Coordinates of C-alpha atoms (C1' of nucleotides) in Angstrom, one line a residue:
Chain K
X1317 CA -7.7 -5.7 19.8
X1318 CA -10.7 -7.1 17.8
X1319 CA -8.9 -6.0 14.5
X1320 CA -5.8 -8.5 15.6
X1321 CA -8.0 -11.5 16.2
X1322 CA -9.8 -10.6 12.9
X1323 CA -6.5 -9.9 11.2
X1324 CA -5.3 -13.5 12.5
X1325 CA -8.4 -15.3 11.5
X1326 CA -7.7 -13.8 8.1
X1327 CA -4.0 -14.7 8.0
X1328 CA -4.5 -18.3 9.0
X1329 CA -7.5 -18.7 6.3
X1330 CA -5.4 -17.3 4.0
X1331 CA -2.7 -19.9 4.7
X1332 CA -5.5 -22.8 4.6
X1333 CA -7.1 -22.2 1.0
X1334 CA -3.1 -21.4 -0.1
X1335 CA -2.3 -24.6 1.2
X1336 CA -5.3 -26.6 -0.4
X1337 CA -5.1 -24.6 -3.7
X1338 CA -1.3 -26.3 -3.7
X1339 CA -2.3 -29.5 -3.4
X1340 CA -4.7 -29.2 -5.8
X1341 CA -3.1 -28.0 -8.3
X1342 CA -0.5 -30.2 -7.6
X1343 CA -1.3 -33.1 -10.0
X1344 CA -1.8 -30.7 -13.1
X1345 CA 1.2 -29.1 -12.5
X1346 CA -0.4 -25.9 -11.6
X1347 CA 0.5 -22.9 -9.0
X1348 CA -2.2 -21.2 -6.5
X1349 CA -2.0 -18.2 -8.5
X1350 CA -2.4 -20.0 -11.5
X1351 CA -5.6 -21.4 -10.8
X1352 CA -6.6 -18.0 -9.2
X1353 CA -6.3 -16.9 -13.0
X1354 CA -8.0 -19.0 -14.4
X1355 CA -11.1 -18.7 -12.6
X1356 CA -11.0 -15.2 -12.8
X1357 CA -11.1 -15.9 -16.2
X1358 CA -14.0 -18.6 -15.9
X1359 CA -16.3 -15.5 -14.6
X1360 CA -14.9 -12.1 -16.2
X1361 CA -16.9 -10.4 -19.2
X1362 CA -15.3 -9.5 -22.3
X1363 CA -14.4 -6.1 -20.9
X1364 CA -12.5 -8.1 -18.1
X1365 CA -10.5 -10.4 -19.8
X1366 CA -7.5 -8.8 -20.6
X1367 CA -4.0 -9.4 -19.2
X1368 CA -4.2 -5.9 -17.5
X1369 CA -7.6 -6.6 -15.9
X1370 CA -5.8 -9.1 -14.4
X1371 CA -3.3 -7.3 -13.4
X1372 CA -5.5 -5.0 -11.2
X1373 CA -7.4 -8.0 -10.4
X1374 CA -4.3 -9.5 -8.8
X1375 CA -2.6 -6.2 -7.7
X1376 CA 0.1 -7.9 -8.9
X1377 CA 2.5 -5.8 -11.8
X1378 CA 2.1 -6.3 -15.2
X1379 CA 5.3 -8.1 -15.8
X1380 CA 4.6 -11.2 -13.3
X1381 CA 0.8 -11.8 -14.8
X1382 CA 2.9 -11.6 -18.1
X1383 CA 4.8 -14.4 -17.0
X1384 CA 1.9 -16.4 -15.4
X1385 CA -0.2 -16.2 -18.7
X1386 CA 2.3 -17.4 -21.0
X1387 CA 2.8 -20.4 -18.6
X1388 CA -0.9 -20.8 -18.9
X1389 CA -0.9 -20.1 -22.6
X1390 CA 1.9 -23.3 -23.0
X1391 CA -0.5 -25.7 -21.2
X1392 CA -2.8 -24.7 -23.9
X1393 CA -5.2 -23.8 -20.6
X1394 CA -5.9 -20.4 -22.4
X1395 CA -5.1 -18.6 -25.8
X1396 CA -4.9 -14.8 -26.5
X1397 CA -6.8 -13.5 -29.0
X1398 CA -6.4 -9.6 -29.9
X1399 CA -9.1 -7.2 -29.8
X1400 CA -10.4 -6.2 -33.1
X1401 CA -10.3 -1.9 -32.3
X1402 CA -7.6 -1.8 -30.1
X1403 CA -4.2 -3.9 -31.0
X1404 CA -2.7 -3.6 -28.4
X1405 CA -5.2 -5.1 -26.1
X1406 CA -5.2 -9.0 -26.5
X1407 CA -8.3 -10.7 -24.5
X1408 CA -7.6 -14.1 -22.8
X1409 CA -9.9 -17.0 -23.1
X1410 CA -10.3 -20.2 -21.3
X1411 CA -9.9 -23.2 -23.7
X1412 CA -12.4 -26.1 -23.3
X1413 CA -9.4 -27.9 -21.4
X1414 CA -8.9 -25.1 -19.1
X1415 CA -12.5 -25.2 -18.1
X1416 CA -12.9 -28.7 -17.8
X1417 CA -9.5 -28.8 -15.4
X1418 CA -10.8 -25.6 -13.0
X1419 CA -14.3 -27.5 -12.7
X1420 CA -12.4 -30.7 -11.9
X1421 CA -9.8 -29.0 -9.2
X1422 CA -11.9 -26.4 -7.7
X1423 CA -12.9 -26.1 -4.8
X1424 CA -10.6 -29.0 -3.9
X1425 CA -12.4 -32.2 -2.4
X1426 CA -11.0 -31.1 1.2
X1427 CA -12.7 -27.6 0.6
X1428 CA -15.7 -29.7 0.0
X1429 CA -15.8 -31.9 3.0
X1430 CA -15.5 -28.4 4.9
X1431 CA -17.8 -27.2 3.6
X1432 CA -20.5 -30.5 4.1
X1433 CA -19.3 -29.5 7.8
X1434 CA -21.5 -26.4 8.0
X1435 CA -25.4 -25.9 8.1
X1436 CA -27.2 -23.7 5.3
X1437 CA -27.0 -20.8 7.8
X1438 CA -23.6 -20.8 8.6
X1439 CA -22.9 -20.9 5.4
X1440 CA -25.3 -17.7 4.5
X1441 CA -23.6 -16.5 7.5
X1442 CA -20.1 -16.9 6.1
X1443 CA -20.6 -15.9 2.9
X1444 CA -21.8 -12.6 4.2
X1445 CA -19.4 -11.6 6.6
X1446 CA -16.6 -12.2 3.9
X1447 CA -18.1 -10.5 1.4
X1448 CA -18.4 -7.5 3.7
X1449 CA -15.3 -7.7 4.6
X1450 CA -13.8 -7.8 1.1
X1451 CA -15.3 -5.0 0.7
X1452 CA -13.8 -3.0 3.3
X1453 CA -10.4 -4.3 2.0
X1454 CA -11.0 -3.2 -1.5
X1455 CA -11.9 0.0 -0.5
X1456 CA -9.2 0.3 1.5
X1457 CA -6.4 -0.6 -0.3
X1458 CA -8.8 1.9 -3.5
X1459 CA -9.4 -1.4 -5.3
X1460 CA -11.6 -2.0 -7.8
X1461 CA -14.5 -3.9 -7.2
X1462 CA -14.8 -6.8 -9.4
X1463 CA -18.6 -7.1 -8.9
X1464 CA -21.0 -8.3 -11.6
X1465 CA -22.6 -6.2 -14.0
X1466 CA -26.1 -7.1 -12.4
X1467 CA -25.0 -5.4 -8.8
X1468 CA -23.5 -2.2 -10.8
X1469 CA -24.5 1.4 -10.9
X1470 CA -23.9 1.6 -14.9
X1471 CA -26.5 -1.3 -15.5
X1472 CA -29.9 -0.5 -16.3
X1473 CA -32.7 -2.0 -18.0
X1474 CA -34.3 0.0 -21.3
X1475 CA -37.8 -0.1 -21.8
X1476 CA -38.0 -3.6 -23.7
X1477 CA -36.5 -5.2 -20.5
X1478 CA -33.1 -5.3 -21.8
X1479 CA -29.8 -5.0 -20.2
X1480 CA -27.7 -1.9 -21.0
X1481 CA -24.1 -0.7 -19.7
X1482 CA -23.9 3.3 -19.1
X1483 CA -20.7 3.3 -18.7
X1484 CA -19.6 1.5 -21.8
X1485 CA -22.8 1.8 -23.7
X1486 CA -23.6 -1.4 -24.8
X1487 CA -26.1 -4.0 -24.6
X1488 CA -25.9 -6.7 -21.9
X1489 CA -27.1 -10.4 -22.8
X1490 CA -29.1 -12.2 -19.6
X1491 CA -25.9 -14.3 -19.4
X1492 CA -23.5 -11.7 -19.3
X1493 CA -24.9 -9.4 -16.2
X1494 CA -23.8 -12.2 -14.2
X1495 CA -20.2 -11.8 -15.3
X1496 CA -17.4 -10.1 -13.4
X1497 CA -16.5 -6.7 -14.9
X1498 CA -13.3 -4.3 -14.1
X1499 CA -15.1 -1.8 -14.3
X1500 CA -17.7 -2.3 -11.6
X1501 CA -19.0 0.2 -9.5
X1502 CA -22.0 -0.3 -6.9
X1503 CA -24.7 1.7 -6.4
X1504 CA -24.2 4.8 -4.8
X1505 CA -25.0 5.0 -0.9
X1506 CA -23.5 1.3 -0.7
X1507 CA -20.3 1.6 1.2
Chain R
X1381 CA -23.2 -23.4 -6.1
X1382 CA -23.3 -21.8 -2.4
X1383 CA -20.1 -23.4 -1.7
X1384 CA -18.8 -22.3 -4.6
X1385 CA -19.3 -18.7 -4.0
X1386 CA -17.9 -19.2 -0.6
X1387 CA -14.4 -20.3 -2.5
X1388 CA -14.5 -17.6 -4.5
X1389 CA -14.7 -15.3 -1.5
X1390 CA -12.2 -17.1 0.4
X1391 CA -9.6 -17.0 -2.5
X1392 CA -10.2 -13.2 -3.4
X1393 CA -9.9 -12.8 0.4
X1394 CA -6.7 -14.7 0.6
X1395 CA -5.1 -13.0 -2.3
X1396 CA -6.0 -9.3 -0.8
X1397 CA -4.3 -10.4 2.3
X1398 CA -1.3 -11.7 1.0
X1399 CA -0.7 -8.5 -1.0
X1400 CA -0.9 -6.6 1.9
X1401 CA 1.1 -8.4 3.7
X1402 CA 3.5 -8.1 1.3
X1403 CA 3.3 -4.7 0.6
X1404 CA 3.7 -4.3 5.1
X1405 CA 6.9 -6.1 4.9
X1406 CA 8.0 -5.0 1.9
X1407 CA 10.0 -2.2 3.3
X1408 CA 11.4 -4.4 6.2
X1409 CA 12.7 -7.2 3.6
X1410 CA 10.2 -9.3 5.1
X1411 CA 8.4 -11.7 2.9
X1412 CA 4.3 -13.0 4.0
X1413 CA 5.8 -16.5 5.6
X1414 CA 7.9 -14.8 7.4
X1415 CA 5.5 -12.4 8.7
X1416 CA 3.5 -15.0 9.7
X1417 CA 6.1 -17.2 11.3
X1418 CA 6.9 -14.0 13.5
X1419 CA 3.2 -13.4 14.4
X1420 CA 2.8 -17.3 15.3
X1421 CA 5.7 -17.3 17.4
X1422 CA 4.6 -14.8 19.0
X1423 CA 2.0 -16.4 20.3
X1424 CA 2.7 -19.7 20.7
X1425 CA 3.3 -21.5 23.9
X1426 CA 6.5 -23.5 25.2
X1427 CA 5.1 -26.5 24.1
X1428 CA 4.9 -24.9 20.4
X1429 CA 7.5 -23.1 19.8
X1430 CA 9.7 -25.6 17.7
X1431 CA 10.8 -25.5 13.8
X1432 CA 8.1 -28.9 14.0
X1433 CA 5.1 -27.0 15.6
X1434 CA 5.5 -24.4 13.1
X1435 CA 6.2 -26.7 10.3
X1436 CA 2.6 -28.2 11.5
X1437 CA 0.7 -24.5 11.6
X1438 CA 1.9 -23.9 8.0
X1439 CA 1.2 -27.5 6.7
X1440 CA 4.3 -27.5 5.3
X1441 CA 7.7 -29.2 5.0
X1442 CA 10.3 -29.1 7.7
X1443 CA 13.1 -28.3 5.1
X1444 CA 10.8 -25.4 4.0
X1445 CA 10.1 -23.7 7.1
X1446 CA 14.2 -24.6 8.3
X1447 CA 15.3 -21.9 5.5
X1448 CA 12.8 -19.4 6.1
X1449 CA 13.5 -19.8 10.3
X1450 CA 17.3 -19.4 8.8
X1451 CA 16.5 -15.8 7.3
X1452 CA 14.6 -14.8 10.4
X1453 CA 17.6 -15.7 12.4
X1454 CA 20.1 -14.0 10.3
X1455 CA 18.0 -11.0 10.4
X1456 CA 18.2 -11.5 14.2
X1457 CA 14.5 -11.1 14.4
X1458 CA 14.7 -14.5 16.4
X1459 CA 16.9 -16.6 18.2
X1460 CA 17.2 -20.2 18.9
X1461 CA 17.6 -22.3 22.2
X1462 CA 18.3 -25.4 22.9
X1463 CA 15.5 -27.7 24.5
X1464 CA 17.3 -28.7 28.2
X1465 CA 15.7 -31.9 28.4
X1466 CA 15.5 -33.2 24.0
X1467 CA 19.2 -32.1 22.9
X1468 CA 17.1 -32.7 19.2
X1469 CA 15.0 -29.9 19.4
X1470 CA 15.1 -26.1 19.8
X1471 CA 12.8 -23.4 20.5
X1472 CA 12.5 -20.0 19.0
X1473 CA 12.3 -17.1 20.7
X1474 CA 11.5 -13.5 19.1
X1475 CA 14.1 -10.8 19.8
X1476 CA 12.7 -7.9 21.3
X1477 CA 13.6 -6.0 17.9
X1478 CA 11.4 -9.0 16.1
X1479 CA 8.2 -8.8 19.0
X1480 CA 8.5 -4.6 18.4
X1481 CA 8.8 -5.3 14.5
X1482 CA 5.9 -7.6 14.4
X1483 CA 3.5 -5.1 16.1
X1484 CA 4.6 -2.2 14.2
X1485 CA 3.9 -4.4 10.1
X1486 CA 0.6 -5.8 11.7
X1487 CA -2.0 -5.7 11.0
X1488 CA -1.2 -2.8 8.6
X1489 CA -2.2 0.8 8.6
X1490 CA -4.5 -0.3 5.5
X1491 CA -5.8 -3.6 7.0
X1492 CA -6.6 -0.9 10.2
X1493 CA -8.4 1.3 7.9
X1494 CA -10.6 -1.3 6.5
X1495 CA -11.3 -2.5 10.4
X1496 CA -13.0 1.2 11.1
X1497 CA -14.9 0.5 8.3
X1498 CA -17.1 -2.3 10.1
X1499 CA -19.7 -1.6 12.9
X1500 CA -18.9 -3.5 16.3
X1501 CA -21.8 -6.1 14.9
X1502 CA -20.2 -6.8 12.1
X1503 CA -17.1 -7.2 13.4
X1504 CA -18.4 -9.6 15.7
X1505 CA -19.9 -11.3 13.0
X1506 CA -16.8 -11.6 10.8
X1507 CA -14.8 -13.0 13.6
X1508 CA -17.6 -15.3 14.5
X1509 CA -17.9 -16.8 10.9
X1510 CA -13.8 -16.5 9.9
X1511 CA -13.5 -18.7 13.2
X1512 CA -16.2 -21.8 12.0
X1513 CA -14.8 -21.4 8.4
X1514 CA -11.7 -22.2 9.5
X1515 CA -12.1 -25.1 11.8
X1516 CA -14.2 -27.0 9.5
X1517 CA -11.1 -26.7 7.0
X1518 CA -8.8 -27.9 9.7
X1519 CA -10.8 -30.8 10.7
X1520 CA -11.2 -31.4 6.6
X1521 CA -7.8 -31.2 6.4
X1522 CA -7.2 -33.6 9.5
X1523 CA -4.7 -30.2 11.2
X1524 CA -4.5 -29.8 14.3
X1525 CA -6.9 -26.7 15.6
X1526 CA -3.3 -24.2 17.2
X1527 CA -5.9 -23.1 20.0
X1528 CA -5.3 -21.7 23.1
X1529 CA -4.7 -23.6 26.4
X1530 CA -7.5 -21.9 28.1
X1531 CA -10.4 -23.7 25.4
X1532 CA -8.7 -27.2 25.3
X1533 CA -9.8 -30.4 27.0
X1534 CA -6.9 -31.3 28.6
X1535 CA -6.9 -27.7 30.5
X1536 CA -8.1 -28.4 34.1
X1537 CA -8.2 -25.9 37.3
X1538 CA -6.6 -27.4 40.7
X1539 CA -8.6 -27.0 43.7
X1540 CA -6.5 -23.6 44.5
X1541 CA -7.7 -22.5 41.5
X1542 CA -4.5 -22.8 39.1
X1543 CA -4.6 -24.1 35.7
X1544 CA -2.9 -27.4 34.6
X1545 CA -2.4 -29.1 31.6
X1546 CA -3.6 -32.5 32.0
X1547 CA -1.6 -34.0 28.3
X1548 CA 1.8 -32.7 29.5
X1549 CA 1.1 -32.6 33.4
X1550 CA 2.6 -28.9 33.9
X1551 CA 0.7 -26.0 35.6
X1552 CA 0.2 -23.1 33.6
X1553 CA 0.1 -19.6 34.8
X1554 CA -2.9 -17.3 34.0
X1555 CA -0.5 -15.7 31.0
X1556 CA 0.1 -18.8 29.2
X1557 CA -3.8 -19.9 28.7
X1558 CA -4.0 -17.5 26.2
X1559 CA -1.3 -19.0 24.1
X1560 CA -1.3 -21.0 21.3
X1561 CA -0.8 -24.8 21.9
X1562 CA 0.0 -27.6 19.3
X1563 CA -1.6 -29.9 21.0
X1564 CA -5.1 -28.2 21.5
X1565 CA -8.0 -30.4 21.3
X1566 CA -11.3 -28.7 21.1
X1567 CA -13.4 -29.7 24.0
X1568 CA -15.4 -33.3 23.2
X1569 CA -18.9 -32.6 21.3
X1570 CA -17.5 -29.2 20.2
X1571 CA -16.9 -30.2 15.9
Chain D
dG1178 C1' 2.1 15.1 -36.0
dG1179 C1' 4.8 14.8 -32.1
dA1180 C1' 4.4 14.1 -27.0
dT1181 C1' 2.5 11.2 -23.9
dA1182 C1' -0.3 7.4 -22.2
dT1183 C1' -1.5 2.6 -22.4
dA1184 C1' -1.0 -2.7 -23.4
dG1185 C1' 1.9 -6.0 -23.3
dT1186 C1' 6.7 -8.6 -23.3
dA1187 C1' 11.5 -10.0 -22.0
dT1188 C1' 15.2 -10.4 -18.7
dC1189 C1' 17.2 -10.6 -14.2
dG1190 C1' 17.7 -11.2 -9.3
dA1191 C1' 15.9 -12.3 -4.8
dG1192 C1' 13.1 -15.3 -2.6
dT1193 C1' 9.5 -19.5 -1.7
dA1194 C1' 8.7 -24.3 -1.5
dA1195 C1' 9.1 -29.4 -2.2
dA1196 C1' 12.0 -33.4 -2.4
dA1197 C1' 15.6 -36.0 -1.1
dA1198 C1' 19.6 -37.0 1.4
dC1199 C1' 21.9 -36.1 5.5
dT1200 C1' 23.2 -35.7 11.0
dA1201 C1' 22.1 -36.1 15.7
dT1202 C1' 19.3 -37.6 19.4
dC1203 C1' 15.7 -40.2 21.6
dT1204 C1' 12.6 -44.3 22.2
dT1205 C1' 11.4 -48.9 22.0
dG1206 C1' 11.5 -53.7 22.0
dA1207 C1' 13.6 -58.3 21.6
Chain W
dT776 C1' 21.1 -53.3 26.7
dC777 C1' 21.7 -52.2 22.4
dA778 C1' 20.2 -52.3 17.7
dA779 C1' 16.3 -50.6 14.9
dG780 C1' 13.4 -47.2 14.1
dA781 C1' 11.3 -42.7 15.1
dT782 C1' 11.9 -37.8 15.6
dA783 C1' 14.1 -32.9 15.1
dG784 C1' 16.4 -30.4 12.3
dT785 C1' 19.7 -28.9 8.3
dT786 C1' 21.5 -28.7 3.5
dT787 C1' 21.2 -29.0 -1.4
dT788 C1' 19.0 -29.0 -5.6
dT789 C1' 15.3 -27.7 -8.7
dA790 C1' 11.2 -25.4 -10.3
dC791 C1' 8.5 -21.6 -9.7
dT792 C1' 6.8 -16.5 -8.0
dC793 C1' 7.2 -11.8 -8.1
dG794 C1' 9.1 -7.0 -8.6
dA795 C1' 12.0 -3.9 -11.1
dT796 C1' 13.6 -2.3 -15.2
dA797 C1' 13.9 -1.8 -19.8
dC798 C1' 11.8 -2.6 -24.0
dT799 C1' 8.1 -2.6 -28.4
dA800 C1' 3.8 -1.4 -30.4
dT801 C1' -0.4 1.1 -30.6
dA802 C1' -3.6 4.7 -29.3
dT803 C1' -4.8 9.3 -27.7
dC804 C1' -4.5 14.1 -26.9
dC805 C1' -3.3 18.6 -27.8

DNA sequence: GGATATAGTATCGAGTAAAAACTATCTTGA
DNA sequence: TCAAGATAGTTTTTACTCGATACTATATCC
């Protein structure tokens, strides 16, 4: 019974930020899943940037997030640029306009005033408790995580303090640990 | 930056739930609006059981939710009666194939899965914080709060002990308290 | 070097959602 | 009391989402 009232709460969120991401994007012309993208975009390393990445990201099939980028692409919100080793693997990146508009529209000025509405602890509070249960989800439905590289079992540090990627055996600038990467996998023991 | 972080988790939150509700009612030609429409319905009180009151919960138009009401119909998950007393208005009624329907989609098998996952803590938690998240966004978004009879100010107990709505002067029985109501108004003091 | 896997695109069809124009009924106020 | 306006709901049109399917191009694996 606990799982219905949670699945409700869930449900009517759900229909709340859809509802506020639509208005928002209304003025520019731009669709909830849409914006979605593009903030993926705004936080996703250069291993995560891909049309593909999205794809998972989304759960969504290739074809659709086809048609959502090149919509995206014509608003000059984002180019493709193709990936030097592999050509068939074109990364996306947010143009100086596409940042500027997701900083402008998101979160929404009505997210904002909700926000305002709740302490600092309800707000650690809530932040928690969704993150947990995103988690749940993801595992669930054998989703990838989408964590940063920071929180990942592959990071490390080498002995000059550096960051460095196991997995894909690379270095790791400060900035970019605190990106989003497909390939994210947290330490083991944690869920 | 907290709040933020808190968008970001509502929105990756949203979009998991929406492809799982898709995916539910997927092989059941149902679409997520319609899923929701059903589990709102089914719910909802006489007072709230209108094309308008659910117009309202969704936020959006009346032509909007008119067609999707239309398919639901046609797929004689619902019916519609006419109001005795307003010859404008109707109310919707699930069919007995649409209640049994309804609790056999939701909350999905993986939704369910991802439930076990939590400790009875956390569960309590989530509910806890899902629940202030999403009043502050109501009040943000001036909507009305869709609570039950049974936590609204107008809800009063007669000196026999019955319960009686004080906005549309009608007794309620112990069953409908629990349901939904348009017209819920949080107790004064209480956000 | 040929089979298979992977990244991405193009097209089509079913469905969502807003806007605007419409009907029917109810309420209100001069 | 009856005309004006408010309210409940439908219909039509248009723009967009999303999945399915079929397609091209490149990479990988024996």
């Amino acid at each position: 019974m606990n799982t219905n009232i949670i699945y409700g709460h869930v449900e009517r969120l759900s229909e709340l930020l859809r509802l506020d991401s639509r208005t928002a994007g209304l003025e520019y012309g731009l669709q909830p899943v849409q914006l979605e993208v593009l903030r993926y975009l705004s936080v996703s390393n250069r291993f995560s940037d891909t049309p593909m990445a999205v794809t998972e990201y989304l759960g969504q099939t290739k074809g659709t997030v086809s048609q959502t980028l090149k919509v995206l692409e014509k608003k000059e919100l984002l180019v493709k640029k193709n990936d030097e080793k592999d050509r068939r693997s074109t990364h996306l990146v947010l143009t100086e306009q596409g940042q500027k508009l997701l900083e402008e529209i998101i979160p929404s000025e009505v997210f904002l005033n909700a926000c305002k509405d709740l302490t600092g602890s309800e707000r650690k509070d809530i932040t928690a408790a969704l993150a947990r249960l995103i988690l749940s989800l993801l595992k669930a439905n054998n989703m990838k995580t989408f964590g940063v590289c920071k929180t990942c079992r592959y990071n490390t540090r080498t002995n000059t303090g550096d960051y460095y990627c196991n997995l894909v055996k690379t270095a790791l600038s400060d900035y970019e640990v605190e990106l989003i990467c497909r390939e994210h996998q947290a330490p083991e023991g944690e869920v």
